[in-house]
PDB file of C-alpha atoms in Angstrom:
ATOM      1  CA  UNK A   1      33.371  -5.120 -59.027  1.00  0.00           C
ATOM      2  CA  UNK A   2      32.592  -1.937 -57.251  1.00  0.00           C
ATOM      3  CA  UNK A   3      34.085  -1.017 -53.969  1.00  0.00           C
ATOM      4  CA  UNK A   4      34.611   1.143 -51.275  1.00  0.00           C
ATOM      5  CA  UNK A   5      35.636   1.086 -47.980  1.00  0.00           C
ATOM      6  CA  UNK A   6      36.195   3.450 -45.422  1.00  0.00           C
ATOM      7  CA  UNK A   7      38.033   3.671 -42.545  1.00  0.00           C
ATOM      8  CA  UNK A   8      39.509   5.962 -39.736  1.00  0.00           C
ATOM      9  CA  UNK A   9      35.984   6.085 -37.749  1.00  0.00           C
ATOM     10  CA  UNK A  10      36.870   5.563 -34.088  1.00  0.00           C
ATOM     11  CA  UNK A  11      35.641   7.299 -30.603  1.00  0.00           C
ATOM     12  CA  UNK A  12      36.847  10.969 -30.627  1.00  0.00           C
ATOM     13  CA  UNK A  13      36.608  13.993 -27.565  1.00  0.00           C
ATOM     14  CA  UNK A  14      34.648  17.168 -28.561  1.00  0.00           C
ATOM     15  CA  UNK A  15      36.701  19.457 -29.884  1.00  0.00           C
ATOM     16  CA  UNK A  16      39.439  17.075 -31.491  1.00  0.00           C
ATOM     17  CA  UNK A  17      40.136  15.734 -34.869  1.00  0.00           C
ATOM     18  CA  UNK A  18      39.492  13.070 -36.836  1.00  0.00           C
ATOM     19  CA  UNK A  19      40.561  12.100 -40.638  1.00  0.00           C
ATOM     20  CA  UNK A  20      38.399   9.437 -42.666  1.00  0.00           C
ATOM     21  CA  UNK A  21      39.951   7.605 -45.738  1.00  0.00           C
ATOM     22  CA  UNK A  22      37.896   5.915 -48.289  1.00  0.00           C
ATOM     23  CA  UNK A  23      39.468   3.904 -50.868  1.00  0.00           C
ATOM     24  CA  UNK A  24      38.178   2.423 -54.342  1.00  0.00           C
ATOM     25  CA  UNK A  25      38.368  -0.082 -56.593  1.00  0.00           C
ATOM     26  CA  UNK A  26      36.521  -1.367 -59.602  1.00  0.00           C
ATOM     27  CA  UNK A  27      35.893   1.744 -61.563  1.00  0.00           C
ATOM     28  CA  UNK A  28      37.496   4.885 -63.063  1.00  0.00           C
ATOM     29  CA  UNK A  29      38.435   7.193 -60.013  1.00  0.00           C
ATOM     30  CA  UNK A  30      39.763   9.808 -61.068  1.00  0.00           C
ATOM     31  CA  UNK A  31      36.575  10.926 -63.007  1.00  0.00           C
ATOM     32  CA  UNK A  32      34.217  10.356 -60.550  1.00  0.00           C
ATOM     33  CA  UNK A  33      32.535  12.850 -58.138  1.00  0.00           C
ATOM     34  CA  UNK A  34      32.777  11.519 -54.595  1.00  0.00           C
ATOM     35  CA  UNK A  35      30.292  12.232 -51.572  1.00  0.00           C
ATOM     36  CA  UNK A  36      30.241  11.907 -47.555  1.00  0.00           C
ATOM     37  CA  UNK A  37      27.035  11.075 -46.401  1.00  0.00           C
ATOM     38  CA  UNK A  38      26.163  10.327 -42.750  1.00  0.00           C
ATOM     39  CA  UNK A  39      23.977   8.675 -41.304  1.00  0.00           C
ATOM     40  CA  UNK A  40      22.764   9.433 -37.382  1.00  0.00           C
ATOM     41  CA  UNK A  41      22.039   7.306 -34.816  1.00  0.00           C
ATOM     42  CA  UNK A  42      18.528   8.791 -35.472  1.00  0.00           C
ATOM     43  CA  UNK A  43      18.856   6.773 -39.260  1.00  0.00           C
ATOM     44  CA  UNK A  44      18.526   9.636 -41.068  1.00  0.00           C
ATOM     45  CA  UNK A  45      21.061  10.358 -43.629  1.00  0.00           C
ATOM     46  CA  UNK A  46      22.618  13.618 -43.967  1.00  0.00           C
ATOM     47  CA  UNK A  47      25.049  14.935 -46.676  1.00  0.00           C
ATOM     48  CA  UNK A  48      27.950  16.111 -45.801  1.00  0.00           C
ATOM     49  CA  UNK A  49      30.362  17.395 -49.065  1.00  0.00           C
ATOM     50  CA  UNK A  50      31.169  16.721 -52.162  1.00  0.00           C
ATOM     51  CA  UNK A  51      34.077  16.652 -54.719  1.00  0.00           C
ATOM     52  CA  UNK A  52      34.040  16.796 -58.396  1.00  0.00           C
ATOM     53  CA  UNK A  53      36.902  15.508 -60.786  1.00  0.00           C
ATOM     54  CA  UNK A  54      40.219  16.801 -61.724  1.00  0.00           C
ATOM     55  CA  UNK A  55      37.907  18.319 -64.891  1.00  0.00           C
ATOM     56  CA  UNK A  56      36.201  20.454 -63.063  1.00  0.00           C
ATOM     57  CA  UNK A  57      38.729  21.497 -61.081  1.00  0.00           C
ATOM     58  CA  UNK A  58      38.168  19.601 -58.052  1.00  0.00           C
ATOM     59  CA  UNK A  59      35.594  21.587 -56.482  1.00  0.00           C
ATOM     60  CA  UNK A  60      34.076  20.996 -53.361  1.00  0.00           C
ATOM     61  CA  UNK A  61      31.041  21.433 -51.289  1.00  0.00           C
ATOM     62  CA  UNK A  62      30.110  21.819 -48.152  1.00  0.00           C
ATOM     63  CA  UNK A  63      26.892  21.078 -45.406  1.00  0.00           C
ATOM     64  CA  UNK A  64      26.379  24.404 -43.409  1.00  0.00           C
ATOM     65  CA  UNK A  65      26.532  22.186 -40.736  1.00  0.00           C
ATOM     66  CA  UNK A  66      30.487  21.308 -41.119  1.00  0.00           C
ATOM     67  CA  UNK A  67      31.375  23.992 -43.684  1.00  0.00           C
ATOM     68  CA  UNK A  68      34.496  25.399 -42.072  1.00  0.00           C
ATOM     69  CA  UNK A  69      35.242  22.462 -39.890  1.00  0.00           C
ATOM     70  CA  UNK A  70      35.515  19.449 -42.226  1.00  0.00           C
ATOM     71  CA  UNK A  71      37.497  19.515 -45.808  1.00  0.00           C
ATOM     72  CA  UNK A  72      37.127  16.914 -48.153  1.00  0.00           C
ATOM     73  CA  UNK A  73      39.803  16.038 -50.846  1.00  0.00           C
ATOM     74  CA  UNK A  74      40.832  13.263 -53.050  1.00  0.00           C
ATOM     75  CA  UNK A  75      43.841  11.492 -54.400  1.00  0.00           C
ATOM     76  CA  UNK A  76      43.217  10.143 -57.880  1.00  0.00           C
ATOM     77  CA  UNK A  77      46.675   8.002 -57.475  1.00  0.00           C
ATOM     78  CA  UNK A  78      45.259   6.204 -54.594  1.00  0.00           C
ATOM     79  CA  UNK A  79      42.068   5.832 -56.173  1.00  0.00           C
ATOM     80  CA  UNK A  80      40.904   7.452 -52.732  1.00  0.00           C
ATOM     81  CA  UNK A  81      39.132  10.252 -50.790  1.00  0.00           C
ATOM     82  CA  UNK A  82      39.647  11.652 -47.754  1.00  0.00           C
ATOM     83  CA  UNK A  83      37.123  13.534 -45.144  1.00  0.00           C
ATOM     84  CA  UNK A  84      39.301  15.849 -42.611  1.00  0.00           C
ATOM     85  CA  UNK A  85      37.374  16.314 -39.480  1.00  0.00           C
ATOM     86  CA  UNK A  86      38.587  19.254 -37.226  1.00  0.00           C
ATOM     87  CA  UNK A  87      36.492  20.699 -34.361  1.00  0.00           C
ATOM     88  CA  UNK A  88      34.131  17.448 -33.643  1.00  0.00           C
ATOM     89  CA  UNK A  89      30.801  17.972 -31.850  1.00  0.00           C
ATOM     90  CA  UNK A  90      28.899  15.374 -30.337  1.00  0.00           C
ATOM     91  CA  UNK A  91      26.249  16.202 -33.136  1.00  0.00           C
ATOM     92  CA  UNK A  92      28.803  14.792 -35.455  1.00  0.00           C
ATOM     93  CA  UNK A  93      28.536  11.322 -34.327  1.00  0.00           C
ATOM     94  CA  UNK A  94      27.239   9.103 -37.039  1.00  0.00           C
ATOM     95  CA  UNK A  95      28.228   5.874 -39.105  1.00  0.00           C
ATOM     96  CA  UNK A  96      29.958   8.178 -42.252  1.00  0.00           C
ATOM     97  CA  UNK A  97      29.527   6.686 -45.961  1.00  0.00           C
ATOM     98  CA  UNK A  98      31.469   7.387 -48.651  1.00  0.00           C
ATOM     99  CA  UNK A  99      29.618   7.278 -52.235  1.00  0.00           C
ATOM    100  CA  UNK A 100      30.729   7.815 -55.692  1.00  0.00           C
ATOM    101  CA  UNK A 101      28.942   9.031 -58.855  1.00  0.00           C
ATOM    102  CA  UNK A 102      26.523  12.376 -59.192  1.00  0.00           C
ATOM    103  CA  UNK A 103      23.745  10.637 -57.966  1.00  0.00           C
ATOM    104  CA  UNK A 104      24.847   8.234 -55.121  1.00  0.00           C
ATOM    105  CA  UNK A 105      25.642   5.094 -57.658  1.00  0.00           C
ATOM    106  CA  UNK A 106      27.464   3.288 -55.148  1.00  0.00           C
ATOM    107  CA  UNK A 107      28.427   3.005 -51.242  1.00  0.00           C
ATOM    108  CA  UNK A 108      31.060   2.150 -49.062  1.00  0.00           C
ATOM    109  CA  UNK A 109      30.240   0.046 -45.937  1.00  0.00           C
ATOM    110  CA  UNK A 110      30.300   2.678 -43.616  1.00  0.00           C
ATOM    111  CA  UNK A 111      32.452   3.899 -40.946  1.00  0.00           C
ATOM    112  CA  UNK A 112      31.479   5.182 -37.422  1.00  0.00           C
ATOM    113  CA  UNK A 113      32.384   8.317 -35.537  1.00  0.00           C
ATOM    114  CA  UNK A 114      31.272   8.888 -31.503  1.00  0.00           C
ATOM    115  CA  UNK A 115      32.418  11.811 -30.273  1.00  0.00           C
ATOM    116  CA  UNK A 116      32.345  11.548 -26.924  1.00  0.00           C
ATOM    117  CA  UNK A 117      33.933  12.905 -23.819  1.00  0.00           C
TER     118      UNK A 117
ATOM    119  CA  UNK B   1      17.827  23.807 -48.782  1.00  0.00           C
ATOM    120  CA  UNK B   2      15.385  21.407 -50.728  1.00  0.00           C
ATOM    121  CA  UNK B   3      13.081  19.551 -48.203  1.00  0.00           C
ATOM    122  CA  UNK B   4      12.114  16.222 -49.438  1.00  0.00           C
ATOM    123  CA  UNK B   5       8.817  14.703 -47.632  1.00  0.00           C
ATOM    124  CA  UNK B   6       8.239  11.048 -47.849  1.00  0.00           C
ATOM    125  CA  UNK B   7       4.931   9.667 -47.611  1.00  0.00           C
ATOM    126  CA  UNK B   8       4.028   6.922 -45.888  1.00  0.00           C
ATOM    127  CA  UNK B   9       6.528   6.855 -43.097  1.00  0.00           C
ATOM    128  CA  UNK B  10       6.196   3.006 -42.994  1.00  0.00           C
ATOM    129  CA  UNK B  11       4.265   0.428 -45.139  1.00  0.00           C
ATOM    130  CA  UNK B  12       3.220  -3.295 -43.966  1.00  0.00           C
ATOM    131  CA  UNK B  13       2.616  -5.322 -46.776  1.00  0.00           C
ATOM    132  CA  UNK B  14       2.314  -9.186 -47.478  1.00  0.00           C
ATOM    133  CA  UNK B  15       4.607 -10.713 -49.920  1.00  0.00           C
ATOM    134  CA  UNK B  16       3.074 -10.261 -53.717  1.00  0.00           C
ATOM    135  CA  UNK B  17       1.319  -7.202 -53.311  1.00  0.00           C
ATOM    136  CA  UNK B  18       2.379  -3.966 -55.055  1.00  0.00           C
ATOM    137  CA  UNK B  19       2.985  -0.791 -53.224  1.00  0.00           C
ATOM    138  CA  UNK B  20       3.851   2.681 -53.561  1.00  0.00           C
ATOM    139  CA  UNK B  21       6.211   5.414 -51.882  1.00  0.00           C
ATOM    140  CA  UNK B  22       5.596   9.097 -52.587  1.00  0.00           C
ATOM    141  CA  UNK B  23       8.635  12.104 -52.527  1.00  0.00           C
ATOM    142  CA  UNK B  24       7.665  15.300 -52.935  1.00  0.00           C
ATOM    143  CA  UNK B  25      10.288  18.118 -53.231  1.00  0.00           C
ATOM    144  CA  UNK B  26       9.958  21.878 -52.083  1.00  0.00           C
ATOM    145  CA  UNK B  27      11.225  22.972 -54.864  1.00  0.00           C
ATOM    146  CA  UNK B  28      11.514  21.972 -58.755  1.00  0.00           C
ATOM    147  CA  UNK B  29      14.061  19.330 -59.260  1.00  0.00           C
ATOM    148  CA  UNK B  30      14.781  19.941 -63.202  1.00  0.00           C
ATOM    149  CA  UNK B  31      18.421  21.229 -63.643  1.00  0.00           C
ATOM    150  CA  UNK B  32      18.956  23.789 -66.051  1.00  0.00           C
ATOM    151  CA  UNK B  33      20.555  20.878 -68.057  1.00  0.00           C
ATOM    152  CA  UNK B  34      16.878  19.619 -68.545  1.00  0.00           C
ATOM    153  CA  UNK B  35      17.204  16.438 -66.543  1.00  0.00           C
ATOM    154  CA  UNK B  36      15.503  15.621 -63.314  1.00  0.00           C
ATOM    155  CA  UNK B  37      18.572  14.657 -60.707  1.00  0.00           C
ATOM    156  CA  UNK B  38      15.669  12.253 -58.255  1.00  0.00           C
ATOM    157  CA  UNK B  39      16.913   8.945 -57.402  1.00  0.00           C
ATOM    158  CA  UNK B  40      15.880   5.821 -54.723  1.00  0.00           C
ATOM    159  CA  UNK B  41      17.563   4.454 -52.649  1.00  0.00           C
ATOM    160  CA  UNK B  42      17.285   0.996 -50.467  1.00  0.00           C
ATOM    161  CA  UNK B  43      18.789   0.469 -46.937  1.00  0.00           C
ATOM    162  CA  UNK B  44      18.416  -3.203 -45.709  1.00  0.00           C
ATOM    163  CA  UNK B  45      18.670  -3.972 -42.222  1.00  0.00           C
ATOM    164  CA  UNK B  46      22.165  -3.804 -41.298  1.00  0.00           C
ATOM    165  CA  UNK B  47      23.365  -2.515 -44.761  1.00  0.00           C
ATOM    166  CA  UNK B  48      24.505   0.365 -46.321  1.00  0.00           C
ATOM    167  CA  UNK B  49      22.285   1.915 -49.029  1.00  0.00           C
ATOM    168  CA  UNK B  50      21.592   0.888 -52.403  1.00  0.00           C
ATOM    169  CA  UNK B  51      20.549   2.747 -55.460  1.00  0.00           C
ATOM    170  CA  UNK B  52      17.757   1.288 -57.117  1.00  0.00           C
ATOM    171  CA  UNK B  53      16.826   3.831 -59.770  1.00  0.00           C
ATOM    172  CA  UNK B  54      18.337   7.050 -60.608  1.00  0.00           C
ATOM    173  CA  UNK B  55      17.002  10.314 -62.671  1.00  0.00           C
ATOM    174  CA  UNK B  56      13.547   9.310 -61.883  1.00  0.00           C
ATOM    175  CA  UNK B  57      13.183   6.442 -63.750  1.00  0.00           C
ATOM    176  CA  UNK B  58      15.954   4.380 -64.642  1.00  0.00           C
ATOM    177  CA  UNK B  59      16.776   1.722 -63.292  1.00  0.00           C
ATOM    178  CA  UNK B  60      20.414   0.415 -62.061  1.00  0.00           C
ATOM    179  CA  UNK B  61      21.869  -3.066 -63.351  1.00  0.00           C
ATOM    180  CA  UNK B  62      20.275  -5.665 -61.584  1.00  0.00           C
ATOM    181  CA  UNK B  63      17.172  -4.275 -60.529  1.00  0.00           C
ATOM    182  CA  UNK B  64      14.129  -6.336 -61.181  1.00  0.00           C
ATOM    183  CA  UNK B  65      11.566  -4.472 -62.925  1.00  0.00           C
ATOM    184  CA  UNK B  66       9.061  -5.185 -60.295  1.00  0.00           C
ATOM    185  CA  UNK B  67      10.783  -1.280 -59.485  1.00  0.00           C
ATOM    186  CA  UNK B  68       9.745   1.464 -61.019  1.00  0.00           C
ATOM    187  CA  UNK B  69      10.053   5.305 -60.533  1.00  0.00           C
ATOM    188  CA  UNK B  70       7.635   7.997 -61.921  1.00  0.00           C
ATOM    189  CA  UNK B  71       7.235  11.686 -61.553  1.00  0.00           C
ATOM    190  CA  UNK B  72       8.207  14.976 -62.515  1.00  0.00           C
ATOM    191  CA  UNK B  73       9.139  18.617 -61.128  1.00  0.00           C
ATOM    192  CA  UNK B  74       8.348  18.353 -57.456  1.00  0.00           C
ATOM    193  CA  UNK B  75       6.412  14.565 -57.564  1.00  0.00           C
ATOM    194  CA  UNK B  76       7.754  11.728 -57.536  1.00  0.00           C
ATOM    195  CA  UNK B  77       6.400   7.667 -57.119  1.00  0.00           C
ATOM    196  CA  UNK B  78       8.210   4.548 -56.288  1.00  0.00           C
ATOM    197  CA  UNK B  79       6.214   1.996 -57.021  1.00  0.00           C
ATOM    198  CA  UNK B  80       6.925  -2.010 -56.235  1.00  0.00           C
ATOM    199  CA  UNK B  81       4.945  -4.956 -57.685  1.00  0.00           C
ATOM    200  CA  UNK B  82       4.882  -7.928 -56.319  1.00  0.00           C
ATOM    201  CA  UNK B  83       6.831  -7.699 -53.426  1.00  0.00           C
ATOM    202  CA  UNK B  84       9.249 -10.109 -52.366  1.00  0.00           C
ATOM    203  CA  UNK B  85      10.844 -10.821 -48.790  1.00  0.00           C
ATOM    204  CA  UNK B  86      14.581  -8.747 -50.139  1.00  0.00           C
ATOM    205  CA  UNK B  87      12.185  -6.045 -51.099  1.00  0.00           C
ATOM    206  CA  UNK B  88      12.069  -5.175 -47.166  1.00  0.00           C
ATOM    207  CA  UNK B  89      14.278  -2.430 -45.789  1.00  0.00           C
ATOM    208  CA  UNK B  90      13.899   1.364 -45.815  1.00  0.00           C
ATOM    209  CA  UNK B  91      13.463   3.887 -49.156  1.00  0.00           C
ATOM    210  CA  UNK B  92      15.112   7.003 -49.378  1.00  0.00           C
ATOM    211  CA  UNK B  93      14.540   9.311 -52.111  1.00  0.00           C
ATOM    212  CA  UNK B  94      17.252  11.812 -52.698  1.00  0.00           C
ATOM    213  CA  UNK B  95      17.749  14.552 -55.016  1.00  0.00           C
ATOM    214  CA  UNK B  96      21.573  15.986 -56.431  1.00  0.00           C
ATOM    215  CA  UNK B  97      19.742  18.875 -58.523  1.00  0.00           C
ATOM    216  CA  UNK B  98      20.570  21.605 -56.300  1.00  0.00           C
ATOM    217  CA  UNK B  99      22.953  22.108 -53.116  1.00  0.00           C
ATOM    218  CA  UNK B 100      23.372  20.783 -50.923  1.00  0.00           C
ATOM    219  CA  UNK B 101      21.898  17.473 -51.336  1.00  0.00           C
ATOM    220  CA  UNK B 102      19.254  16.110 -49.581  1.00  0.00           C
ATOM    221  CA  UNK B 103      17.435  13.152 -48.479  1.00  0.00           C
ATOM    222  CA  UNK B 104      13.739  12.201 -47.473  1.00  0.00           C
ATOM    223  CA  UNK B 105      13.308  10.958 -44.265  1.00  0.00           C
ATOM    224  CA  UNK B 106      12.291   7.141 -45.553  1.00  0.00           C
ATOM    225  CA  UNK B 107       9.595   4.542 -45.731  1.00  0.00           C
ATOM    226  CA  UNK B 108      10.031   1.196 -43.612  1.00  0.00           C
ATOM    227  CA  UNK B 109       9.000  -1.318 -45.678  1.00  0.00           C
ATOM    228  CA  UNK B 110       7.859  -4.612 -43.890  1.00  0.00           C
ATOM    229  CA  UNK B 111       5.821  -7.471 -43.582  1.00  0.00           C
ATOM    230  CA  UNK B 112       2.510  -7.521 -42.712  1.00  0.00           C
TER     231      UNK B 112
END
C-alpha cells in the first residue's frame, strides 16, 4: 500500500523558517518524481516544486512565488522528501501536500503551515 | 503559466444522474512526447485529493467506470454516470505538460 505522510507543519513568525519532511512507503522511491502542492485556506491548490529522480539528475522546480525562498530535495535512503522553507510570508500559510508520480498519482495527508505573528 | 478554467463552479445533482465537468487550458497541453499530461482529481470533504484518471483518459485502479475523461489539446470533459453519494466532493483538473503546474479552480459536486 501507498503512503505518505508529512510532517513538520506547525505555526511559524513571518520571516522565519520552517522544514517539511514527507516520508514513503509502498512503492519504488527512488524513481519517482515528487511534488509540494498547497492548498490555501481559500481551497485552492497551488504547486509549489518539484523533483525528478536520481536519473535525471535530480532536478528541481520551482513556483515564482517561493523560487528563491523554498528548496526542495530528497533522500532516496529514507524513501523521503524534504520542503525547506526560509523567509515565510503570511501568504504561505496553507495545509502543504506532498505527491508522488508525474502526474499527481498519489497524496500524503497533508500538513499545515500558519505563519503568523 | 497555463490557466486552467473549470466550468461549472458547482453542480447539484440527485443520486443516479450523470454529469459533466469541463477544463479548458490556455494553452495546448500535448508534450512534445505526443501525450496529453491532463489528469482529475477528487477532494472529499475533509480529505486529501485523489486521482481519478490521468493523461486524459485513463483511469486509476479502482475507479468505477461510471468515470470517464475525454478531450484533447486545450478541451477537456469529465463526465460521471450515475452518480453515487462517494461521488460528492470537489474536481480538480490539473495539467503536468508544461511548468509550472497548474490546477483549475474546481467543481463542488453535491446533492441536490
Amino acid at each position: 500500500e501507498v503512503q505518505l505522510v508529512e510532517t513538520g507543519g506547525g505555526l511559524v513568525q513571518p520571516g522565519k523558517s520552517l522544514k517539511l519532511t514527507c516520508a514513503t512507503s509502498g512503492f519504488t522511491f527512488s524513481n519517482a518524481w515528487m511534488h509540494w502542492v498547497r492548498q490555501s485556506p481559500e481551497k485552492q491548490l497551488e504547486w509549489v516544486a518539484q523533483i525528478k529522480a536520481k536519473s535525471n539528475n535530480y532536478a528541481t522546480y520551482y513556483a515564482e512565488s517561493v523560487k528563491g525562498r523554498f528548496t526542495i530535495s530528497r533522500d532516496d535512503s529514507k524513501s523521503s522528501v524534504y520542503l525547506q522553507m526560509n523567509s515565510l510570508k503570511e501568504e504561505d500559510t496553507a495545509i502543504y501536500y506532498c505527491s508522488s508520480g508525474g502526474g499527481f498519482a498519489y497524496w500524503g495527508q497533508g500538513t499545515l503551515v500558519t505563519v503568523s505573528s | 503559466d497555463v490557466v486552467m478554467t473549470q466550468t461549472p463552479p458547482s453542480l447539484s445533482v440527485a443520486i443516479g444522474q450523470s454529469v459533466s465537468i469541463s477544463c479548458k487550458s490556455s494553452q495546448s497541453l500535448v508534450y512534445s512526447d505526443g501525450k496529453t499530461y491532463l489528469h482529475w482529481l477528487l477532494q472529499s470533504s475533509g480529505r486529501s485529493p485523489k486521482r481519478l484518471i490521468y493523461q486524459v483518459s485513463n483511469l486509476d485502479s479502482g475507479v468505477p467506470d461510471r468515470f470517464s475523461g475525454t478531450g484533447s489539446q486545450k478541451d477537456f470533459t469529465l463526465k460521471i454516470s450515475r452518480v453515487e453519494a462517494k461521488d460528492l466532493g470537489v474536481y480538480y483538473c490539473a495539467q503536468t505538460t508544461h511548468f509550472p503546474r497548474t490546477f483549475g479552480g474546481g467543481t463542488k459536486l453535491e446533492l441536490k
